[in-house]
Amino acid sequence: MKKLIIVLFAAVLVMFLGCNKSSDSPTSPSTTNATLVNSWKLTLENGAAPSWTEILVLNADNSFSVSGTFSNGSSCTLTGTYTVSGNNITSTTTATTNSSLCPIVNPTSSYTYSISGNNLTFTSTSNNNVSVYQKQ
């Protein structure tokens, strides 16, 4: 269960991968964030279908929430903020609804991201975990 919590947290960060921009300057919310802002459902975690349901919501005000529901019916939600620079996204988790199930282990995480069609792919810059989300 603890591994799922860590994966859930990592997935939140992964959801912020990016467009194929080469600029290192921060991307304005009206450009890249407009394509990120949505509700996304996790479909693949490191190439395999997840054993839990996860919904990531990226908001125009640079806030996010990621909610996970596990096979035993337990659930939790992590919330925080994110910033985008080129195809890099950094998230800072500030709250959890269930600290025993989803503790905030690493409050700040970084990812690269890409969007292809209705799919958003995040790759962790720390461990290369890959998460794929589908637009809802």
Short mmCIF file of C-alpha atoms in Angstrom, two decimals:
data_model
loop_
_atom_site.label_atom_id
_atom_site.label_comp_id
_atom_site.label_asym_id
_atom_site.label_seq_id
_atom_site.Cartn_x
_atom_site.Cartn_y
_atom_site.Cartn_z
CA MET A 1 0.00 0.00 0.00
CA LYS A 2 2.88 2.36 0.82
CA LYS A 3 4.28 1.78 -2.68
CA LEU A 4 0.92 2.78 -4.17
CA ILE A 5 0.98 5.97 -2.12
CA ILE A 6 4.44 6.83 -3.36
CA VAL A 7 3.37 6.05 -6.93
CA LEU A 8 0.27 8.20 -6.49
CA PHE A 9 2.41 11.08 -5.30
CA ALA A 10 4.87 10.53 -8.13
CA ALA A 11 2.02 10.45 -10.60
CA VAL A 12 0.92 13.87 -9.46
CA LEU A 13 4.28 15.20 -10.40
CA VAL A 14 4.47 13.22 -13.57
CA MET A 15 1.32 14.77 -14.92
CA PHE A 16 3.22 17.95 -15.54
CA LEU A 17 5.45 16.82 -18.42
CA GLY A 18 5.47 19.13 -21.39
CA CYS A 19 5.15 20.28 -24.88
CA ASN A 20 8.14 20.16 -27.16
CA LYS A 21 9.39 23.63 -26.42
CA SER A 22 13.11 24.27 -26.23
CA SER A 23 12.89 27.51 -24.27
CA ASP A 24 14.02 27.48 -20.65
CA SER A 25 11.91 30.51 -19.81
CA PRO A 26 8.70 29.99 -17.86
CA THR A 27 5.69 29.29 -20.04
CA SER A 28 2.76 31.64 -19.63
CA PRO A 29 -0.51 30.15 -18.37
CA SER A 30 -2.23 31.20 -21.59
CA THR A 31 -0.06 28.91 -23.74
CA THR A 32 1.17 25.61 -22.32
CA ASN A 33 -1.06 25.60 -19.25
CA ALA A 34 -4.08 25.90 -21.52
CA THR A 35 -3.28 22.45 -22.89
CA LEU A 36 -2.55 21.02 -19.43
CA VAL A 37 -5.62 22.43 -17.69
CA ASN A 38 -8.07 19.54 -17.59
CA SER A 39 -9.06 16.39 -15.77
CA TRP A 40 -6.79 13.41 -16.56
CA LYS A 41 -7.18 9.71 -15.71
CA LEU A 42 -4.10 7.54 -15.18
CA THR A 43 -4.03 4.77 -17.79
CA LEU A 44 -0.44 3.46 -17.59
CA GLU A 45 2.22 3.46 -14.88
CA ASN A 46 5.63 2.34 -16.20
CA GLY A 47 3.93 0.53 -19.08
CA ALA A 48 1.34 -1.37 -17.02
CA ALA A 49 -2.29 -0.66 -16.20
CA PRO A 50 -2.53 0.62 -12.60
CA SER A 51 -4.35 -1.45 -9.96
CA TRP A 52 -5.97 1.75 -8.64
CA THR A 53 -8.01 4.58 -10.14
CA GLU A 54 -6.30 7.95 -10.24
CA ILE A 55 -7.68 11.28 -11.44
CA LEU A 56 -5.42 14.30 -11.83
CA VAL A 57 -6.99 17.75 -12.12
CA LEU A 58 -4.80 20.61 -13.31
CA ASN A 59 -6.37 24.03 -12.83
CA ALA A 60 -5.74 27.32 -14.66
CA ASP A 61 -4.64 28.96 -11.38
CA ASN A 62 -1.69 26.50 -11.22
CA SER A 63 -3.28 24.42 -8.48
CA PHE A 64 -3.76 20.67 -8.78
CA SER A 65 -5.44 17.74 -7.08
CA VAL A 66 -4.80 14.05 -7.58
CA SER A 67 -7.31 11.57 -6.19
CA GLY A 68 -6.65 7.87 -5.88
CA THR A 69 -9.07 5.06 -5.12
CA PHE A 70 -7.55 1.69 -4.30
CA SER A 71 -8.91 -1.84 -4.79
CA ASN A 72 -9.89 -2.10 -1.11
CA GLY A 73 -12.09 1.01 -1.44
CA SER A 74 -9.77 3.35 0.46
CA SER A 75 -8.98 6.69 -1.12
CA CYS A 76 -7.02 9.88 -0.68
CA THR A 77 -6.45 13.19 -2.41
CA LEU A 78 -3.27 15.23 -2.62
CA THR A 79 -3.42 18.94 -3.46
CA GLY A 80 -0.88 21.62 -4.23
CA THR A 81 0.51 23.94 -6.87
CA TYR A 82 2.56 23.55 -10.04
CA THR A 83 4.78 25.61 -12.30
CA VAL A 84 5.67 25.00 -15.95
CA SER A 85 8.88 25.95 -17.73
CA GLY A 86 9.21 24.66 -21.28
CA ASN A 87 8.41 20.95 -21.12
CA ASN A 88 9.25 20.73 -17.42
CA ILE A 89 6.73 20.79 -14.64
CA THR A 90 7.39 21.10 -10.92
CA SER A 91 4.72 20.33 -8.38
CA THR A 92 4.58 21.20 -4.71
CA THR A 93 2.16 19.11 -2.67
CA THR A 94 0.71 21.07 0.23
CA ALA A 95 -2.09 18.89 1.66
CA THR A 96 -3.42 15.34 1.84
CA THR A 97 -6.84 14.04 2.89
CA ASN A 98 -5.38 10.89 4.46
CA SER A 99 -1.83 11.22 5.81
CA SER A 100 -1.60 7.55 6.80
CA LEU A 101 -2.57 6.32 3.32
CA CYS A 102 -1.01 9.13 1.25
CA PRO A 103 1.69 10.87 3.25
CA ILE A 104 3.51 13.81 1.72
CA VAL A 105 6.92 12.17 1.33
CA ASN A 106 8.59 14.54 -1.14
CA PRO A 107 6.63 17.78 -1.25
CA THR A 108 8.38 19.01 -4.41
CA SER A 109 8.75 16.86 -7.53
CA SER A 110 9.86 17.56 -11.08
CA TYR A 111 8.86 15.95 -14.37
CA THR A 112 9.11 16.37 -18.07
CA TYR A 113 5.87 16.08 -19.99
CA SER A 114 4.46 15.69 -23.46
CA ILE A 115 0.95 15.80 -24.86
CA SER A 116 -0.06 13.69 -27.84
CA GLY A 117 -3.73 13.73 -28.79
CA ASN A 118 -5.69 13.05 -25.59
CA ASN A 119 -2.68 11.63 -23.74
CA LEU A 120 -0.45 13.40 -21.24
CA THR A 121 2.82 11.64 -20.39
CA PHE A 122 4.98 12.51 -17.39
CA THR A 123 8.50 11.26 -16.82
CA SER A 124 10.03 11.76 -13.39
CA THR A 125 13.35 13.59 -13.49
CA SER A 126 14.47 11.75 -10.35
CA ASN A 127 13.75 8.09 -11.21
CA ASN A 128 12.47 8.00 -14.83
CA ASN A 129 9.05 6.61 -13.81
CA VAL A 130 6.61 7.16 -16.68
CA SER A 131 2.91 7.86 -16.15
CA VAL A 132 0.39 8.23 -18.96
CA TYR A 133 -2.92 10.02 -18.41
CA GLN A 134 -5.91 10.29 -20.72
CA LYS A 135 -7.97 13.49 -20.97
CA GLN A 136 -11.41 13.11 -19.41
#
